[in-house]
Structure formats: C-alpha cells, structure tokens
Coordinates of C-alpha atoms in Angstrom, one line a residue:
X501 CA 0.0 0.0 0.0
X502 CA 2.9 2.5 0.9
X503 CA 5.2 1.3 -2.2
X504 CA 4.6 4.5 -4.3
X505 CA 5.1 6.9 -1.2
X506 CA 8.3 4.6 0.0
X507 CA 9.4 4.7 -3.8
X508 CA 9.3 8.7 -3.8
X509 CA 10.9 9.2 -0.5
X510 CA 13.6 7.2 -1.3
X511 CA 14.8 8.7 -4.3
X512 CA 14.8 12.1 -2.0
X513 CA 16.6 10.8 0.3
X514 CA 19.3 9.0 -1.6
X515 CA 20.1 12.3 -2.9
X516 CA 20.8 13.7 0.3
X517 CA 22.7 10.9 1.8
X518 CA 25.4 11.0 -1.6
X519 CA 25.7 14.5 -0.9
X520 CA 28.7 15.4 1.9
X521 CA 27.3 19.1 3.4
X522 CA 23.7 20.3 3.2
X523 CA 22.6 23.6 3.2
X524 CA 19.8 24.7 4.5
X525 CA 18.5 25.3 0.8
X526 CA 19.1 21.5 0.2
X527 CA 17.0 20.6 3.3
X528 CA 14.0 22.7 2.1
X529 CA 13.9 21.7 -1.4
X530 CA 14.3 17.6 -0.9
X531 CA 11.1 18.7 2.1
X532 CA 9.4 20.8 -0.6
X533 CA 9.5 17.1 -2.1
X534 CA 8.6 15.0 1.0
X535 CA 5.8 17.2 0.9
X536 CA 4.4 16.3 -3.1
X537 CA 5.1 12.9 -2.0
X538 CA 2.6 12.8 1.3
X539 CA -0.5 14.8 -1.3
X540 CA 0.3 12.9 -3.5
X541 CA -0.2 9.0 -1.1
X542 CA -3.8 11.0 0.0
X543 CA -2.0 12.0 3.1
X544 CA -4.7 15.6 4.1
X545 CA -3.3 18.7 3.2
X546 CA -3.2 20.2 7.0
X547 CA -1.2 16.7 8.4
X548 CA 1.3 17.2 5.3
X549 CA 1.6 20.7 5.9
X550 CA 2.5 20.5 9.6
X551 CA 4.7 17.5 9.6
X552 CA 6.8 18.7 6.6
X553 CA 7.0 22.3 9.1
X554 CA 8.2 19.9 12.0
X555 CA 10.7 17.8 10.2
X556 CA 12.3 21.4 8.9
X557 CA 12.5 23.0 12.3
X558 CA 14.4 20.3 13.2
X559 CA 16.4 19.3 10.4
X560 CA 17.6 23.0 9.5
X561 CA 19.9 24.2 12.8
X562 CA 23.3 23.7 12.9
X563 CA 23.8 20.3 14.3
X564 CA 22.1 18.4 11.6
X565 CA 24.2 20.4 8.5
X566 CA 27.5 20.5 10.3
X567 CA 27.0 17.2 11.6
X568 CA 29.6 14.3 10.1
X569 CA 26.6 12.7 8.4
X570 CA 23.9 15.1 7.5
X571 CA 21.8 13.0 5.1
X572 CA 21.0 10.4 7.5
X573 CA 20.4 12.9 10.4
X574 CA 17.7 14.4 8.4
X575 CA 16.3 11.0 7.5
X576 CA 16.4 9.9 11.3
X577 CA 14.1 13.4 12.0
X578 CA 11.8 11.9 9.2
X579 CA 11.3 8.8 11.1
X580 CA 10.9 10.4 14.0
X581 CA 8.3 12.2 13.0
X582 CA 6.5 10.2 10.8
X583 CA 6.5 8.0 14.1
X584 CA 4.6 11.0 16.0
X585 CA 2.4 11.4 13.4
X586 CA 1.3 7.6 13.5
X587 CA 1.0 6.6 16.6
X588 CA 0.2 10.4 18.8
X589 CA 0.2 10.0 22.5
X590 CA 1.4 6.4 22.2
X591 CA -1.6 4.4 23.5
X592 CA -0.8 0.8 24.2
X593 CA -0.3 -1.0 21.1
X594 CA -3.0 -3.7 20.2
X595 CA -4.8 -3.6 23.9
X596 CA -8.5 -3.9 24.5
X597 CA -9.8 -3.1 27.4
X598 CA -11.0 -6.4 28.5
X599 CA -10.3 -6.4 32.1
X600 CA -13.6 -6.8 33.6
X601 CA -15.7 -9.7 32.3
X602 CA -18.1 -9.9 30.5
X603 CA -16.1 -6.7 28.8
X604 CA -18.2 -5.8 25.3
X605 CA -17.0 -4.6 22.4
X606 CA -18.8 -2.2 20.3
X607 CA -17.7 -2.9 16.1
X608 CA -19.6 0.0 13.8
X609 CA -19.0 1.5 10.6
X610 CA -20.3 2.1 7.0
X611 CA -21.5 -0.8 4.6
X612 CA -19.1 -3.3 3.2
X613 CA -16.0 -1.9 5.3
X614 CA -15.3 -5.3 6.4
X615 CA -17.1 -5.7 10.3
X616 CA -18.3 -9.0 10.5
X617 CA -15.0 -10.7 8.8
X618 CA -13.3 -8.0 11.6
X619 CA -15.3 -9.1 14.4
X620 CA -14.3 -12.8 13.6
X621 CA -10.8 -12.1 13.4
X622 CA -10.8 -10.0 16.4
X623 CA -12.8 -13.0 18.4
X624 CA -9.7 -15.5 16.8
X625 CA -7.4 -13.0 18.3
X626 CA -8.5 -13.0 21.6
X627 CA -9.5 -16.2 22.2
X628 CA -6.1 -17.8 20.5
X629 CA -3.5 -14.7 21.6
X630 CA -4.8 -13.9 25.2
X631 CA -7.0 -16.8 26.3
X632 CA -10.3 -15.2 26.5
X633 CA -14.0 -16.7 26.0
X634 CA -15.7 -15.1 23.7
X635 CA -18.8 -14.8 22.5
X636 CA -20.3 -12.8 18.9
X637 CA -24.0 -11.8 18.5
X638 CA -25.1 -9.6 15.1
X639 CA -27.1 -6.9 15.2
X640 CA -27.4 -6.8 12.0
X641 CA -31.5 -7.1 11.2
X642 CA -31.3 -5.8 7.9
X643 CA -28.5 -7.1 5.7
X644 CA -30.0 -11.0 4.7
X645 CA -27.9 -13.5 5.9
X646 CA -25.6 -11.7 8.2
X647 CA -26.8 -13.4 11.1
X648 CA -25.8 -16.5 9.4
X649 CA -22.6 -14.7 8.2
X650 CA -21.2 -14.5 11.6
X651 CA -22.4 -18.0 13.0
X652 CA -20.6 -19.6 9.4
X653 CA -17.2 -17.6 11.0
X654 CA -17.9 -18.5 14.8
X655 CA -17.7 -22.2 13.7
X656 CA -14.7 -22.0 11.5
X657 CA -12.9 -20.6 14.7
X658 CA -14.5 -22.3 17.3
X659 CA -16.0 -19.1 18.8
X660 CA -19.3 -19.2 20.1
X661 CA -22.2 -16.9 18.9
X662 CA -25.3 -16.0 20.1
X663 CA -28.3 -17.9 19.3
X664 CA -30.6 -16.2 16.2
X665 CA -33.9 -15.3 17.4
X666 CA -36.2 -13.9 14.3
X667 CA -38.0 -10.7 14.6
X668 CA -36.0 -8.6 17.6
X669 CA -34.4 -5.5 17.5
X670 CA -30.9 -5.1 18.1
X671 CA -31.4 -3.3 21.4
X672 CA -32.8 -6.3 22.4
X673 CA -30.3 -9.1 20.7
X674 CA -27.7 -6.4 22.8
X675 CA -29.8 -7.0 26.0
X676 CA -29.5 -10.9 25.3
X677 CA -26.2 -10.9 24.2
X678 CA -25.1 -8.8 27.4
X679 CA -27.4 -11.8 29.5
X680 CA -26.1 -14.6 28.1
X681 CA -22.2 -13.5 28.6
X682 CA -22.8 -13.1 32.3
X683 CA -24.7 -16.3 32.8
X684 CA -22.6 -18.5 30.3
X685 CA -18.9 -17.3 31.8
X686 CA -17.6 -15.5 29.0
X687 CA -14.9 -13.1 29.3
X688 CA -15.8 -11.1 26.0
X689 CA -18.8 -10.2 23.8
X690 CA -18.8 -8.8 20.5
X691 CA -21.4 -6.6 19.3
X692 CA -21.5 -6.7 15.2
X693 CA -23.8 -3.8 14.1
X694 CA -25.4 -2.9 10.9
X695 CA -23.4 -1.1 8.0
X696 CA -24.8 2.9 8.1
X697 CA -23.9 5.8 6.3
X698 CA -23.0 8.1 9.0
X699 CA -25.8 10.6 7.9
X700 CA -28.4 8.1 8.4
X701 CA -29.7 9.5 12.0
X702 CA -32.4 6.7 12.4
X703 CA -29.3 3.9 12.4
X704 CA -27.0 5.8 14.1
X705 CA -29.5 6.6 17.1
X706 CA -30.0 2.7 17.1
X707 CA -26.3 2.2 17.9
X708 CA -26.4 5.0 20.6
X709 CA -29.5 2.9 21.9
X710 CA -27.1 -0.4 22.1
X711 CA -23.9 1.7 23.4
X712 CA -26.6 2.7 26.1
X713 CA -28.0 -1.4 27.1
X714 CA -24.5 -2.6 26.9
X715 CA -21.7 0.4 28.5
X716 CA -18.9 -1.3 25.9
X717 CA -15.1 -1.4 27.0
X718 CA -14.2 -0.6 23.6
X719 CA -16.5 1.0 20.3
X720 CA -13.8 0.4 17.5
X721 CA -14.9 1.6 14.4
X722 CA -14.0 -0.4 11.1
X723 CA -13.0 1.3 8.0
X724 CA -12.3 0.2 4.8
X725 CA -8.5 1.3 4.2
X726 CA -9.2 2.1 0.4
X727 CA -11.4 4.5 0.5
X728 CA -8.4 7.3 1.3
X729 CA -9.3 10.7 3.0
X730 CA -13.4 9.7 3.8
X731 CA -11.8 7.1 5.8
X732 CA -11.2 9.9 7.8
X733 CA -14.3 12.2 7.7
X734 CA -16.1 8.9 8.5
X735 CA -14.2 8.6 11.8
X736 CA -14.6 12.3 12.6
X737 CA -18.0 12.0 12.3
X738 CA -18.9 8.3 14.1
X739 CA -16.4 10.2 16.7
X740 CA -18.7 13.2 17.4
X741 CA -22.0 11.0 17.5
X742 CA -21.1 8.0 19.3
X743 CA -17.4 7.8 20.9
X744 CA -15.3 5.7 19.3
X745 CA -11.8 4.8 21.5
X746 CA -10.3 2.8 18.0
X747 CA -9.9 2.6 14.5
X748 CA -9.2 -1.0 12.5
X749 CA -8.3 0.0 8.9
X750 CA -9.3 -3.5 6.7
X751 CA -8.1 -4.1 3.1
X752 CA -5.0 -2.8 3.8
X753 CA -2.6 -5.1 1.8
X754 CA -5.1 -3.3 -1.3
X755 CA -3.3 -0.8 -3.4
X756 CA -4.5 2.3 -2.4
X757 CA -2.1 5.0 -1.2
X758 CA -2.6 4.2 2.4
X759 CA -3.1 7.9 3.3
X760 CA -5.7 7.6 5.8
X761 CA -3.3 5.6 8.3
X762 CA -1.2 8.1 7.7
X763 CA -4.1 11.2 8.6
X764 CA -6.2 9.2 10.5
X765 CA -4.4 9.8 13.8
X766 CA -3.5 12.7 13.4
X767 CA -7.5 14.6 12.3
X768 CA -8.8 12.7 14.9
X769 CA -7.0 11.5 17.5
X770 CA -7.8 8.0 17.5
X771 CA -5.6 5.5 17.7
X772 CA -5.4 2.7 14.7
X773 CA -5.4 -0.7 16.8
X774 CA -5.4 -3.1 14.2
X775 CA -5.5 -3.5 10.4
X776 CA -6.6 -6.2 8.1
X777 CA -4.3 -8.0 5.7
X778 CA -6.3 -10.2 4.0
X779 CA -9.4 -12.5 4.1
X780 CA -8.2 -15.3 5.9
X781 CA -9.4 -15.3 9.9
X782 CA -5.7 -15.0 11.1
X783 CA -4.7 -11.4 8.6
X784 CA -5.1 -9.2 11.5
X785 CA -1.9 -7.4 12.9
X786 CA -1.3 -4.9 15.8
X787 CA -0.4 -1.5 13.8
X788 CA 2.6 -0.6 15.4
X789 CA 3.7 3.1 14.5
X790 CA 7.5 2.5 14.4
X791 CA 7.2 -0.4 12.1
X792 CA 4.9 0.9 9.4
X793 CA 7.5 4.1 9.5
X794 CA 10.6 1.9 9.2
X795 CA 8.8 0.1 5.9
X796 CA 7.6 3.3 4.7
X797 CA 11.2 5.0 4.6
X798 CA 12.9 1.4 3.1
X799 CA 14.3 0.4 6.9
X800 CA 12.3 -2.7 6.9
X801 CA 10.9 -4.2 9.7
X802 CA 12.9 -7.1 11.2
X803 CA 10.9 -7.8 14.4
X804 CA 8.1 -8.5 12.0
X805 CA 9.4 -11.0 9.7
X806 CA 11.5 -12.8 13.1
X807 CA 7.5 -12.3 14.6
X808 CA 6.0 -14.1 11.2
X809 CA 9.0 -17.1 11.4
X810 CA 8.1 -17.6 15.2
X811 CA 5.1 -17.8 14.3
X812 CA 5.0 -20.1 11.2
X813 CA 7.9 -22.5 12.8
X814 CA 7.5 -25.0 15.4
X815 CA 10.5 -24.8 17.7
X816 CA 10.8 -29.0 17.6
X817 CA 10.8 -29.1 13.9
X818 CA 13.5 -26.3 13.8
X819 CA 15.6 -28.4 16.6
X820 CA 15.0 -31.5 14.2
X821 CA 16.1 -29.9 11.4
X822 CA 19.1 -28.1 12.3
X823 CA 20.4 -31.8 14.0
X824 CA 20.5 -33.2 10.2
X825 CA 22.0 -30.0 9.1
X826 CA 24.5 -30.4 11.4
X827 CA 25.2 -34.0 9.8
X828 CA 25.4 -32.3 6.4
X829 CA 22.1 -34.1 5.7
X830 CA 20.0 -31.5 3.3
X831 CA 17.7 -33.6 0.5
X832 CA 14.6 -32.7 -1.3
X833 CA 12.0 -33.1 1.5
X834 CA 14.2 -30.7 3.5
X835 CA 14.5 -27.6 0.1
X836 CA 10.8 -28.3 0.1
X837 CA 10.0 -27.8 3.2
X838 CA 12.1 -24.5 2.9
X839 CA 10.1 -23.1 0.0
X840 CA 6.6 -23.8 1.9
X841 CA 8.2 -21.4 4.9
X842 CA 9.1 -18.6 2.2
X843 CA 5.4 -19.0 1.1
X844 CA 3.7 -19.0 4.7
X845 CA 6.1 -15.6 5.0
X846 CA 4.9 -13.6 2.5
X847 CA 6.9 -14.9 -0.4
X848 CA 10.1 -13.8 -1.6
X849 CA 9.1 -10.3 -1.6
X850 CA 7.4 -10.0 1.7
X851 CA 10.2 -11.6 3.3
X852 CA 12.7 -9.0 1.6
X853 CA 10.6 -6.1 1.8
X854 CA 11.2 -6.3 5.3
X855 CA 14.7 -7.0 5.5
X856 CA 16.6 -3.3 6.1
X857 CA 17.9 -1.8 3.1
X858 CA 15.8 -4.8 0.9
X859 CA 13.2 -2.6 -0.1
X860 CA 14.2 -1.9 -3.2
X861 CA 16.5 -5.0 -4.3
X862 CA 12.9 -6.9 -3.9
X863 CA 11.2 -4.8 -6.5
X864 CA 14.7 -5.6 -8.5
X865 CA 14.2 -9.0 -8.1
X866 CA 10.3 -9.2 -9.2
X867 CA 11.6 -7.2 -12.1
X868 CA 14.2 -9.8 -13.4
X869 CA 11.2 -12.2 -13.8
X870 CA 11.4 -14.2 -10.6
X871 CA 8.2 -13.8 -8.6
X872 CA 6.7 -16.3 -6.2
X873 CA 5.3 -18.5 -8.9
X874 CA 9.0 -19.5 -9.1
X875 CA 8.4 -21.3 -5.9
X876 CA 5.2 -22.9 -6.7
X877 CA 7.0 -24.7 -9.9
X878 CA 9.8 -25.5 -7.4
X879 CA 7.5 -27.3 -5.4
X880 CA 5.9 -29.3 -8.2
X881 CA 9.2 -30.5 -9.3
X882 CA 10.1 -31.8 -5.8
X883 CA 6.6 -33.5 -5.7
X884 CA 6.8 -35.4 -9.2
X885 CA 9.6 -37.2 -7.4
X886 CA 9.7 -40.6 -5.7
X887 CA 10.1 -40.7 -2.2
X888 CA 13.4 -42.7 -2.9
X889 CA 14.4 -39.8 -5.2
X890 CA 13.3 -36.9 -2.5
X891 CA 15.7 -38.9 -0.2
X892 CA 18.1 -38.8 -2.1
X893 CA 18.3 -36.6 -5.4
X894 CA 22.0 -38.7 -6.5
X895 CA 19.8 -40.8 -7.7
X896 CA 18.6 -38.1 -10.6
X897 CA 19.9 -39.6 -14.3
X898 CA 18.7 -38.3 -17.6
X899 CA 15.3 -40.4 -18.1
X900 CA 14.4 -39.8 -14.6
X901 CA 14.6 -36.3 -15.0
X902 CA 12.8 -36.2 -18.2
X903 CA 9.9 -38.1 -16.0
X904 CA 10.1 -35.5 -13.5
X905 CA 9.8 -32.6 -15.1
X906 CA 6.8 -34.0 -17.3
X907 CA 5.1 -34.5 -14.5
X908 CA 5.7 -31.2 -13.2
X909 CA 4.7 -29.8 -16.7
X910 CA 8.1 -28.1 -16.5
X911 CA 11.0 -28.2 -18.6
X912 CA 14.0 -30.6 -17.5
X913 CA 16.5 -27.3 -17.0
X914 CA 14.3 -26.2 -14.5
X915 CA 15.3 -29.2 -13.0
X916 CA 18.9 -28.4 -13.0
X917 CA 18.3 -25.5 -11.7
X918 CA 16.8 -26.7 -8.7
X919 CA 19.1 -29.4 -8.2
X920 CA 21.8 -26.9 -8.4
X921 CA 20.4 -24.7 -6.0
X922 CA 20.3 -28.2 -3.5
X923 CA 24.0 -29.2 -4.0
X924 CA 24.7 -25.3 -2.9
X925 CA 22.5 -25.4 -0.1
X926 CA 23.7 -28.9 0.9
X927 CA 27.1 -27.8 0.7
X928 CA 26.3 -24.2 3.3
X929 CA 24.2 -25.8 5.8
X930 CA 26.9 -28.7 6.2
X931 CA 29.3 -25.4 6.4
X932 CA 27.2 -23.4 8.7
X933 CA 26.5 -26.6 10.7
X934 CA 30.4 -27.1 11.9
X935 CA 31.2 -23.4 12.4
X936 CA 31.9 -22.1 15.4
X937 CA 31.1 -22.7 19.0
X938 CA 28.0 -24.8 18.9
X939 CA 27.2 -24.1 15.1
X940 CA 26.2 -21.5 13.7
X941 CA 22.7 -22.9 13.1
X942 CA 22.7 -23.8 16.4
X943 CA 22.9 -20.1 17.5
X944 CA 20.5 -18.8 15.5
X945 CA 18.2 -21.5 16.6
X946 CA 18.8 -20.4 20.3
X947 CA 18.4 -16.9 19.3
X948 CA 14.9 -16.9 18.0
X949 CA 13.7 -19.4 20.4
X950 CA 15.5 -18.1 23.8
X951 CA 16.4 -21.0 25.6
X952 CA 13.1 -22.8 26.3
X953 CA 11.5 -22.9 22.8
X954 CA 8.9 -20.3 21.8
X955 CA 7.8 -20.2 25.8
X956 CA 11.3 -18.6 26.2
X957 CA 11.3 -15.3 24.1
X958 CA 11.4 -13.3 27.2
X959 CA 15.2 -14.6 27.3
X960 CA 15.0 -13.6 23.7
X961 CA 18.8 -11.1 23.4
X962 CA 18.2 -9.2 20.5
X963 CA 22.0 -8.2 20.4
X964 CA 23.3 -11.9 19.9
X965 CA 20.4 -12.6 17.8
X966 CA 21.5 -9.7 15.5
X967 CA 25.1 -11.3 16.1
X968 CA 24.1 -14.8 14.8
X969 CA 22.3 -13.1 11.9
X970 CA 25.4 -11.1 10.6
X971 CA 27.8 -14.1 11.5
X972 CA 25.1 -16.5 9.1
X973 CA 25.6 -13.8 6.0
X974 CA 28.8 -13.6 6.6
X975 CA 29.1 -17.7 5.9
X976 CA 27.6 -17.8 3.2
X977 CA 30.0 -19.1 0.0
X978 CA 30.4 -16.7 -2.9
X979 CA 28.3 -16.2 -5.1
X980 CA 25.0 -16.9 -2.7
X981 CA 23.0 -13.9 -1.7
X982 CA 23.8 -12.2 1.3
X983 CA 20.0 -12.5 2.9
X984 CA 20.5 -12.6 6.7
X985 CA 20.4 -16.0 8.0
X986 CA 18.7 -16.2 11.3
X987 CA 15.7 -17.4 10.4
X988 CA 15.2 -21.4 11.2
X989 CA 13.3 -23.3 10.1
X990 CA 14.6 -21.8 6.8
X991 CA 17.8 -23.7 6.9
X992 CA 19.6 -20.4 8.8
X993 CA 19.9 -18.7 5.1
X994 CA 17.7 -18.7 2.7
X995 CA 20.9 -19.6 0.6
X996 CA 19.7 -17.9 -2.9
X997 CA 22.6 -17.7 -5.8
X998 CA 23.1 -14.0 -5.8
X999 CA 22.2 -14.4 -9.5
X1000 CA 19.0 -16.1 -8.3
X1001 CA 20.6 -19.2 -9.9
X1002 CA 18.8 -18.2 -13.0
X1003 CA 15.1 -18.8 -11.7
X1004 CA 13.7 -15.9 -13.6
X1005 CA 12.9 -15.4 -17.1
X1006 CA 16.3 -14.9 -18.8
X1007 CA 16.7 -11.4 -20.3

C-alpha cells in the first residue's frame, strides 16, 4: 500500500545521503518534495503541511548540516516524526480493554467496510493470543444473511455466537447478548452492528441505543483502508455522535495509497489498533507506528518478519532440522520444506521487503522475472519425485529427469536449476552446521527461540540474535545472496545464488 510513497521518498533521500554538506536550501527543497510525496499518497493537506513544518524546524539548525553525516540525520528526523504522526500519544499498542468480564466490544461503521469478517478475526485473536472466552452476537436485522454470516465464521474458529432469534431489535439481541455473557462465563462479547452511512440518524440513534443497554469497553470503528481521505471524515463523524476509543483499517494489503493511516491519527486522535491484511481469519496485525514508518522509509521491519517465522515454525521441527544439518544431511523433503516457509512468510518479496535496506532489491528481483510463482514450480518438481528420489536426489539420471519434469509440466533445466540450488545449499548448511562454538545454526536457533522454545522469548537477546544473523551472512559461500540468516526453520539462510541461480525469465 505505501510502495509508491516509499518509492518517492527514497529517491529524495538518496540524494541527500550521496551529498557530503547540506545547506539549508538543500533541506527545504528535498522537504518541498517529502511534501508532493505525502498529497500525493492522499495523506490531508493540514497533516502534510504540519509534519513537513516539524521535520524542517528540526532538520535546518546547525547540528544536523555540520554534523559528520547530515543526510541520514535528516532521515532519522523523518522517522521520528512520521512516528509521531502515527501513533500520537502512544496508546498501548494492540490492547483492549478487556479487564472486567463480560467486557463488550462495540464494532460499527459504514456498509461493506469489512465488520463482521473483523469481528471474527478480532474473536480469533482474543480467544487464541490472550486466552479469553468469547462470545459474537449480530445486530445486524437488515442485511439478509448476516446473522448467518457471523455464525458460518464462529464455527470455522471455534467461537461461540449467540443464538438467532427472528424478529427482535438489536437493542434487544444487545440486551441478550449482554445476558447470556454473564450467565454462560464469558470473558468477551462482541457486538457486530449494521453497515450505516454516518448521515443516516435513524441507524445511528439505534447504535447509541445499544452503546446505552450494553456500557462497551471498547467501540472500534472499522474502516475500509481504500477508501483514502473519507476514511477519515467517517471517523470524525462516528467520533462526534457516538465515541469511538479505536480505529481497525481492513483491506490494507489493497493498493491504495494508504493515506488515511497516515491522517487518521493525526485529524482525529484516535488510535489505529489493528488493520486487516487479508481474508483469511488470522490477517489481523497490531499497527505498530514504528514499524509501518521503518517500511515506509525502506528500513524494513525485522521484528516483524522474526514475529511471522516464530510464528510459522514450530521450535521441535527447527531443533530436528538443524540436527540433520549439522550431519550435512540436506535432500529434497528438506528444500521443500524450505520453499513452503518462504510462502507462509509472504513470499520472496514480503520476506525482503522487510529486510533493512531490501526494499528496493525486492522490486529488483520481481523485475528480473522471478516472482513467487517461481516457488510454486519449485514445489511441483520436488513432488513429481519418488520418495526414494526426495531422499536422495543422486539418484537423478537423464530419463528420470525427463519423467520428473513431465510431470511437473516443467522443462528438464528447471530441474537443473533446482538441483543446483540443492548441492549449494547442501554444501552451506553442512558449512554453517560445523562453524563455530556450537554451530552457527545452532545459535541462530537459540536466538529466535531463547532457551526454552517459543515459551522462552522473554530470554530472547536481540544483540546476539542480530550477532548470529550477521555471522550466518557472513558464511555464506560466494556467489549466494547475502540474505541474513537467522531465520530457522529456513535452513539459517535462505541460501539464494546471488544471480538467483537463474530462476527468472532470462533477459
């Protein structure tokens, strides 16, 4: 969403870094920029207008142009402030007020924003992240089959909801729903309201009715990240009739310009609390201010994608894998398994774009032809194998690989490919594996897990993990890419040729 706006600030940037004094002059013109670039991501005319002021009464005195590194000074004021903007006071990241069951949470907005998908997910969240019982009831009496809508979801996540009674008014489902918490035990109910238009006073007065029955903890308002600046009016005006204490932007892995995260905070002084990635029940994330500024200005976001791994690898399977890598034993189960975790990730391209300094060699990479279809084909090559093969790819002679890549509906030098990429992977995890004190893998294992698997991360040192990372670049052979390598579970190193070992389309 913020590619265009990262794009654009970039380039400024880059120019001011390569130069070795700034003026004053050069400050205000690459800001008269910075500036373009915020109207022109949707980002309202007042927020752009005072941040760009901010930023220069900062970046224009004599310790950022005399300092020994200007460029970056001025870029580290940028962050800074694009932080401020973001988050505001700096309310607690991701927390509901849940504290005092049967705590209820109020979701409104406009039609088709995305509520009772968000509701789901927020359910998921609470019952799978922080233990609580949960319970959803729709309000939604007008809207055919929504009712049904939110029970379909409650069973796919094994979240109760609230039995459908024909005929009552939401007031009265609230009143229920409110009943059935206290009596059943539950530790959360969620309120799912009809879509409005915020002028409509006759549905709006209904949700003031239900705020009234049910006192909600929170009233988080859901709004569709696309829609750009009215994303914001809408707040502002749910804000001044019913009280909203959050904002969760949905579609926000869309294409828009993403400039009413970047405005929203800031016209109305509501915290964003979550946003939605995607359709599936678990594309909810925490919107953390620092992190979306570090991907917006190309510093990636490295907590994130060590977040995502913890998250998408069992700590036993990593142990299990780094012993055999430690034995040099790497076959075509193992590369397989690999190229699933890239996918679970985010692809090639998530996982680089938040890498620091990545940014930009990703959208290098998609544009020599290799994109994540790549991997899929990969995949399919390892699966058109026999077990015996998978085990162990010596095997591989001319009319087997003919078979193979029939199967796979690919050509046989795709093959070769693949199996080259093995033997170089084989031959660095059998490296990595006797390197060092312990291992390097071994290290990097211990580093993401802390010392008692994922239960540990509060022993978690993010110095030695960052350590373990640069020592796993560093032992990588020539000629494989220098992606950091603490990240188990993905063999330590992703271990890519540097010239991608000709996966793309040749050029």
């Amino acid at each position: 969403m913020f590619e265009n706006l990262s794009e654009r600030l970039s380039g400024v940037f880059d120019k001011l870094t390569k130069q070795g004094a700034l003026s004053e002059d050069d400050v205000k013109t690459a800001l008269r920029e910075v500036r373009v670039a915020l109207l022109e991501a949707d980002v309202s005319l007042p927020v752009a207008r005072d941040f760009v002021k901010a930023v220069e009464a900062k970046a224009t005195g004599q310790a950022v142009t005399k300092s020994v590194t200007p460029g970056q000074q001025v870029v580290k004021i940028v962050h800074d402030e694009l932080i401020a903007v973001l988050a505001g006071d700096g309310a607690e990241i991701g927390q509901l007020k849940v504290d005092n069951p049967p705590a209820a949470i109020l979701m409104v907005g406009l039609q088709g924003g995305g509520k009772t998908t968000t509701t789901a997910k927020l359910a998921k969240r609470l019952k799978d992240k922080q233990g609580k019982r949960v319970l959803m009831a729709s309000l939604d009496v007008y809207r055919p089959a929504a009712m049904d809508q939110l029970k379909v979801l409650g069973d796919q996540i094994g979240v109760d909801t609230l039995p459908i009674v024909p005929g009552q008014k939401p007031a009265d489902i609230a009143k229920r729903a409110k009943q059935q918490a206290l009596m059943g035990g539950y530790d959360v109910y969620m309120l799912d309201t009809a879509g409005r238009l915020s002028i409509d006073d006759a549905l709006m007065a209904e949700v003031e009715e239900v705020k009234a029955v049910t006192a909600p903890r929170e009233t988080l308002l859901v709004v569709d990240g696309l829609t750009g600046q009215d994303a914001v009016h809408t707040a502002e005006n749910f804000d001044g009739r019913i009280g909203i204490t959050g904002v969760v932007l949905t579609r926000m892995d869309g294409d828009g310009r993403g400039g009413a995260a970047l405005s929203m905070r800031a016209v109305t002084g509501k915290p964003i609390k979550f946003v939605g990635l995607g359709e599936k029940m678990d594309a909810l994330e925490e919107f953390h201010p620092d992190r979306v500024a570090g991907r917006i200005l190309g510093m990636g976001d490295i907590v994130a994608l060590v977040e995502k791994a913890q998250e998408t690898i069992e700590a036993d399977q990593a142990q299990r894998m780094m012993k055999r890598f430690q034995k040099g034993q790497f076959n075509m189960n193992d590369l397989k398994m690999q190229l699933e975790q890239m996918q679970k990730m985010g692809g090639m391209e998530g996982i680089m774009g938040m890498m620091p300094g990545m940014g930009k060699m990703a959208k290098q990479v998609s544009d020599a032809g290799f994109d994540d279809k790549v991997i899929t084909r990969q995949i399919a090559l390892v699966q058109s194998m026999t077990k015996k093969e998978r085990a162990n790819p010596a095997l591989l002679q001319a009319s087997r690989k003919k078979r193979i890549a029939k199967g796979a509906g690919l050509e046989v030098s795709e093959l070769n490919k693949l199996l080259k990429m093995h033997r170089q992977m084989a031959d660095m995890m059998k490296k990595m594996g006797k390197m060092g004190k312990g291992g390097m893998l071994k290290q990097a294992v211990k580093g993401m897990f802390g010392k008692g698997g994922p239960e540990g991360l509060e022993d978690m040192d993010p110095a030695k993990m960052a350590e373990a990372t640069k020592a796993l670049s560093g032992a990588l052979p020539k000629g494989m890419s220098g992606l950091p390598g603490g990240l188990p579970g993905l063999g330590g190193g992703m271990g890519l040729p540097s010239n991608l070992s000709g996966l793309g389309k040749k050029k």
